[in-house]
Amino acid sequence: MSALDRTGDAGEEARFAAAMQAASAERRNNPRYLIVIAGLVLATSLLWLFSSWSAWSSAKGALVKQQRDRETITRNVADLRALKALQGSDSGPRLAEQEGAIRSRLRDIGRAAGLKEENITPKSVKRDQRKDLGSVLLTASFEARDESMGPLLAWLDRATTEMPGLEVYKISIRPEAQKWLMQVTFSRWEKPDVR
């Protein structure tokens, strides 16, 4: 082996050692563990964010449901108070009220709605005792005629508004030669008077 070969091997070894030192210095200057730690922190943050968003979404849904329940309960309480107030009031026809008084009251409402008195014909007023319910069903049947539909419908609206508890039980409207004919039956549930 010649001196040149030894110098060539030594030069190669020196280059190899220098390359190893350079690689080691590069690893020290670019630490990969910091990138791995940053990736883990990012993944943990994203997982926490998804978990928090899911919990927030669930809590928001529960809040909306509770708000709807609160509104429903508030409406129901107001309706119950209104019913209790109506129960104590003396407005509207009572069971003791005579059939003639009920007829005349409904005719007065019809006149106030724009109908002519001669165009309102009472047919019958009946009370049906419903012992199974402990109530009485009052029905009052009428025929009414008018040139236009407006006063007829206004009468229905005013009657059910001005006489609490009164409802339209049955209705039939048909045209005649010059007028509209409406056959209507009003109804109302009443409690019998306690004697």
mmCIF file of C-alpha atoms in Angstrom:
data_model
loop_
_atom_site.group_PDB
_atom_site.id
_atom_site.type_symbol
_atom_site.label_atom_id
_atom_site.label_comp_id
_atom_site.label_asym_id
_atom_site.label_seq_id
_atom_site.Cartn_x
_atom_site.Cartn_y
_atom_site.Cartn_z
ATOM 1 C CA MET A 1 0.000 0.000 0.000
ATOM 2 C CA SER A 2 1.414 3.293 -0.988
ATOM 3 C CA ALA A 3 1.484 6.554 0.918
ATOM 4 C CA LEU A 4 -0.934 7.991 -1.565
ATOM 5 C CA ASP A 5 -3.454 5.254 -0.851
ATOM 6 C CA ARG A 6 -3.149 5.876 2.892
ATOM 7 C CA THR A 7 -3.633 9.592 2.406
ATOM 8 C CA GLY A 8 -6.658 8.907 0.206
ATOM 9 C CA ASP A 9 -8.149 6.624 2.873
ATOM 10 C CA ALA A 10 -7.414 9.176 5.564
ATOM 11 C CA GLY A 11 -8.994 11.900 3.466
ATOM 12 C CA GLU A 12 -12.060 9.769 2.958
ATOM 13 C CA GLU A 13 -12.274 9.024 6.645
ATOM 14 C CA ALA A 14 -11.906 12.711 7.395
ATOM 15 C CA ARG A 15 -14.689 13.513 4.931
ATOM 16 C CA PHE A 16 -16.885 10.802 6.426
ATOM 17 C CA ALA A 17 -16.215 12.116 9.961
ATOM 18 C CA ALA A 18 -16.938 15.674 8.786
ATOM 19 C CA ALA A 19 -20.228 14.504 7.188
ATOM 20 C CA MET A 20 -21.176 12.745 10.428
ATOM 21 C CA GLN A 21 -20.452 15.861 12.441
ATOM 22 C CA ALA A 22 -22.446 17.980 9.985
ATOM 23 C CA ALA A 23 -25.422 15.587 10.226
ATOM 24 C CA SER A 24 -25.225 15.640 14.029
ATOM 25 C CA ALA A 25 -25.069 19.443 14.053
ATOM 26 C CA GLU A 26 -28.081 19.606 11.698
ATOM 27 C CA ARG A 27 -30.105 17.340 14.015
ATOM 28 C CA ARG A 28 -29.223 19.596 16.952
ATOM 29 C CA ASN A 29 -30.186 22.726 15.003
ATOM 30 C CA ASN A 30 -33.498 21.236 13.704
ATOM 31 C CA PRO A 31 -35.027 19.342 16.636
ATOM 32 C CA ARG A 32 -37.916 17.200 15.296
ATOM 33 C CA TYR A 33 -39.281 16.480 18.751
ATOM 34 C CA LEU A 34 -40.483 20.101 18.913
ATOM 35 C CA ILE A 35 -42.512 19.574 15.725
ATOM 36 C CA VAL A 36 -43.957 16.327 17.128
ATOM 37 C CA ILE A 37 -44.853 18.077 20.423
ATOM 38 C CA ALA A 38 -46.453 20.975 18.509
ATOM 39 C CA GLY A 39 -48.471 18.462 16.440
ATOM 40 C CA LEU A 40 -49.663 16.698 19.607
ATOM 41 C CA VAL A 41 -50.647 20.040 21.194
ATOM 42 C CA LEU A 42 -52.549 20.965 18.017
ATOM 43 C CA ALA A 43 -54.343 17.597 17.886
ATOM 44 C CA THR A 44 -55.265 17.872 21.593
ATOM 45 C CA SER A 45 -56.559 21.429 21.058
ATOM 46 C CA LEU A 46 -58.700 20.346 18.117
ATOM 47 C CA LEU A 47 -60.125 17.442 20.136
ATOM 48 C CA TRP A 48 -60.908 19.783 23.054
ATOM 49 C CA LEU A 49 -62.495 22.288 20.633
ATOM 50 C CA PHE A 50 -64.750 19.606 19.109
ATOM 51 C CA SER A 51 -65.715 18.329 22.550
ATOM 52 C CA SER A 52 -66.525 21.866 23.769
ATOM 53 C CA TRP A 53 -68.549 22.649 20.638
ATOM 54 C CA SER A 54 -70.511 19.426 21.048
ATOM 55 C CA ALA A 55 -71.282 20.229 24.717
ATOM 56 C CA TRP A 56 -72.259 23.817 23.784
ATOM 57 C CA SER A 57 -74.552 22.599 21.005
ATOM 58 C CA SER A 58 -76.251 20.134 23.342
ATOM 59 C CA ALA A 59 -76.688 22.785 26.059
ATOM 60 C CA LYS A 60 -78.114 25.259 23.520
ATOM 61 C CA GLY A 61 -80.667 22.680 22.357
ATOM 62 C CA ALA A 62 -81.704 22.004 25.961
ATOM 63 C CA LEU A 63 -82.027 25.760 26.602
ATOM 64 C CA VAL A 64 -84.256 26.270 23.542
ATOM 65 C CA LYS A 65 -86.476 23.371 24.649
ATOM 66 C CA GLN A 66 -86.742 24.783 28.165
ATOM 67 C CA GLN A 67 -87.633 28.231 26.785
ATOM 68 C CA ARG A 68 -90.410 26.689 24.654
ATOM 69 C CA ASP A 69 -91.659 24.747 27.696
ATOM 70 C CA ARG A 70 -91.632 27.954 29.754
ATOM 71 C CA GLU A 71 -93.657 29.804 27.104
ATOM 72 C CA THR A 72 -96.171 26.946 26.926
ATOM 73 C CA ILE A 73 -96.516 26.863 30.709
ATOM 74 C CA THR A 74 -96.925 30.652 30.830
ATOM 75 C CA ARG A 75 -99.685 30.499 28.192
ATOM 76 C CA ASN A 76 -101.402 27.631 30.010
ATOM 77 C CA VAL A 77 -101.303 29.511 33.322
ATOM 78 C CA ALA A 78 -102.759 32.616 31.648
ATOM 79 C CA ASP A 79 -105.514 30.511 30.046
ATOM 80 C CA LEU A 80 -106.283 28.868 33.383
ATOM 81 C CA ARG A 81 -106.491 32.246 35.116
ATOM 82 C CA ALA A 82 -108.792 33.530 32.368
ATOM 83 C CA LEU A 83 -111.026 30.467 32.757
ATOM 84 C CA LYS A 84 -111.159 30.931 36.522
ATOM 85 C CA ALA A 85 -112.045 34.607 36.032
ATOM 86 C CA LEU A 86 -114.816 33.672 33.583
ATOM 87 C CA GLN A 87 -116.086 31.044 35.970
ATOM 88 C CA GLY A 88 -116.638 33.700 38.619
ATOM 89 C CA SER A 89 -118.196 36.294 36.272
ATOM 90 C CA ASP A 90 -121.913 36.621 35.598
ATOM 91 C CA SER A 91 -121.621 37.445 31.897
ATOM 92 C CA GLY A 92 -123.375 35.359 29.283
ATOM 93 C CA PRO A 93 -126.607 33.436 29.446
ATOM 94 C CA ARG A 94 -127.212 31.412 32.564
ATOM 95 C CA LEU A 95 -129.266 28.282 32.870
ATOM 96 C CA ALA A 96 -131.922 30.276 34.745
ATOM 97 C CA GLU A 97 -132.175 32.682 31.789
ATOM 98 C CA GLN A 98 -135.412 32.085 29.893
ATOM 99 C CA GLU A 99 -135.426 30.933 26.296
ATOM 100 C CA GLY A 100 -137.095 34.163 25.185
ATOM 101 C CA ALA A 101 -134.298 36.215 26.729
ATOM 102 C CA ILE A 102 -131.667 34.176 24.882
ATOM 103 C CA ARG A 103 -133.560 34.610 21.584
ATOM 104 C CA SER A 104 -133.913 38.362 22.063
ATOM 105 C CA ARG A 105 -130.269 38.743 23.078
ATOM 106 C CA LEU A 106 -129.085 36.952 19.929
ATOM 107 C CA ARG A 107 -131.497 39.006 17.785
ATOM 108 C CA ASP A 108 -130.148 42.226 19.343
ATOM 109 C CA ILE A 109 -126.614 41.150 18.473
ATOM 110 C CA GLY A 110 -127.784 40.416 14.904
ATOM 111 C CA ARG A 111 -129.292 43.900 14.586
ATOM 112 C CA ALA A 112 -126.083 45.439 15.916
ATOM 113 C CA ALA A 113 -124.182 43.468 13.243
ATOM 114 C CA GLY A 114 -126.262 45.108 10.504
ATOM 115 C CA LEU A 115 -129.122 42.640 9.962
ATOM 116 C CA LYS A 116 -132.738 43.795 9.801
ATOM 117 C CA GLU A 117 -134.895 42.418 12.600
ATOM 118 C CA GLU A 118 -137.447 40.968 10.194
ATOM 119 C CA ASN A 119 -134.647 38.987 8.509
ATOM 120 C CA ILE A 120 -133.752 37.130 11.737
ATOM 121 C CA THR A 121 -136.095 34.237 12.503
ATOM 122 C CA PRO A 122 -135.614 32.214 15.714
ATOM 123 C CA LYS A 123 -136.437 28.555 15.199
ATOM 124 C CA SER A 124 -135.834 26.837 18.522
ATOM 125 C CA VAL A 125 -133.974 27.027 21.818
ATOM 126 C CA LYS A 126 -133.382 23.696 23.519
ATOM 127 C CA ARG A 127 -131.586 22.490 26.608
ATOM 128 C CA ASP A 128 -130.322 18.928 26.647
ATOM 129 C CA GLN A 129 -129.494 17.656 30.150
ATOM 130 C CA ARG A 130 -126.333 15.539 29.964
ATOM 131 C CA LYS A 131 -126.371 13.712 33.277
ATOM 132 C CA ASP A 132 -123.246 11.732 32.401
ATOM 133 C CA LEU A 133 -121.344 15.039 32.111
ATOM 134 C CA GLY A 134 -123.213 16.965 34.780
ATOM 135 C CA SER A 135 -123.886 19.717 32.234
ATOM 136 C CA VAL A 136 -126.617 21.094 30.029
ATOM 137 C CA LEU A 137 -126.148 21.699 26.297
ATOM 138 C CA LEU A 138 -128.031 24.810 25.165
ATOM 139 C CA THR A 139 -128.751 25.013 21.417
ATOM 140 C CA ALA A 140 -130.417 27.976 19.716
ATOM 141 C CA SER A 141 -131.357 27.691 16.026
ATOM 142 C CA PHE A 142 -131.979 30.672 13.733
ATOM 143 C CA GLU A 143 -132.548 31.541 10.098
ATOM 144 C CA ALA A 144 -131.222 34.830 8.799
ATOM 145 C CA ARG A 145 -131.335 36.483 5.376
ATOM 146 C CA ASP A 146 -129.443 39.421 3.937
ATOM 147 C CA GLU A 147 -128.452 40.820 0.552
ATOM 148 C CA SER A 148 -124.740 40.498 1.385
ATOM 149 C CA MET A 149 -122.713 37.949 3.291
ATOM 150 C CA GLY A 150 -120.920 40.539 5.490
ATOM 151 C CA PRO A 151 -123.654 41.169 8.105
ATOM 152 C CA LEU A 152 -124.379 37.432 8.398
ATOM 153 C CA LEU A 153 -120.740 36.631 9.178
ATOM 154 C CA ALA A 154 -120.435 39.681 11.443
ATOM 155 C CA TRP A 155 -123.416 38.360 13.444
ATOM 156 C CA LEU A 156 -121.665 35.029 13.987
ATOM 157 C CA ASP A 157 -118.484 36.772 15.082
ATOM 158 C CA ARG A 158 -120.227 39.188 17.451
ATOM 159 C CA ALA A 159 -122.467 36.505 18.962
ATOM 160 C CA THR A 160 -119.539 34.262 19.876
ATOM 161 C CA THR A 161 -117.577 37.263 21.207
ATOM 162 C CA GLU A 162 -120.320 38.966 23.193
ATOM 163 C CA MET A 163 -121.758 35.793 24.728
ATOM 164 C CA PRO A 164 -118.828 33.960 26.373
ATOM 165 C CA GLY A 165 -118.888 30.236 25.830
ATOM 166 C CA LEU A 166 -121.249 30.474 22.841
ATOM 167 C CA GLU A 167 -120.069 28.569 19.759
ATOM 168 C CA VAL A 168 -121.356 27.972 16.254
ATOM 169 C CA TYR A 169 -122.605 24.382 16.431
ATOM 170 C CA LYS A 170 -123.923 24.010 12.879
ATOM 171 C CA ILE A 171 -124.166 26.347 9.900
ATOM 172 C CA SER A 172 -125.561 26.246 6.382
ATOM 173 C CA ILE A 173 -125.361 29.150 3.909
ATOM 174 C CA ARG A 174 -126.952 29.109 0.457
ATOM 175 C CA PRO A 175 -127.988 31.721 -2.079
ATOM 176 C CA GLU A 176 -131.620 32.551 -2.779
ATOM 177 C CA ALA A 177 -132.965 34.730 -5.586
ATOM 178 C CA GLN A 178 -131.965 38.094 -4.077
ATOM 179 C CA LYS A 179 -130.512 37.188 -0.672
ATOM 180 C CA TRP A 180 -128.285 34.810 1.181
ATOM 181 C CA LEU A 181 -130.002 32.354 3.540
ATOM 182 C CA MET A 182 -128.063 31.271 6.625
ATOM 183 C CA GLN A 183 -129.324 28.552 8.939
ATOM 184 C CA VAL A 184 -127.255 28.518 12.113
ATOM 185 C CA THR A 185 -127.357 26.697 15.415
ATOM 186 C CA PHE A 186 -125.465 28.215 18.334
ATOM 187 C CA SER A 187 -124.477 26.065 21.308
ATOM 188 C CA ARG A 188 -123.165 26.573 24.791
ATOM 189 C CA TRP A 189 -122.403 24.227 27.650
ATOM 190 C CA GLU A 190 -123.928 25.340 30.948
ATOM 191 C CA LYS A 191 -123.772 24.101 34.482
ATOM 192 C CA PRO A 192 -127.150 23.554 36.086
ATOM 193 C CA ASP A 193 -127.963 25.978 38.880
ATOM 194 C CA VAL A 194 -127.520 24.455 42.312
ATOM 195 C CA ARG A 195 -130.655 24.829 44.381
#
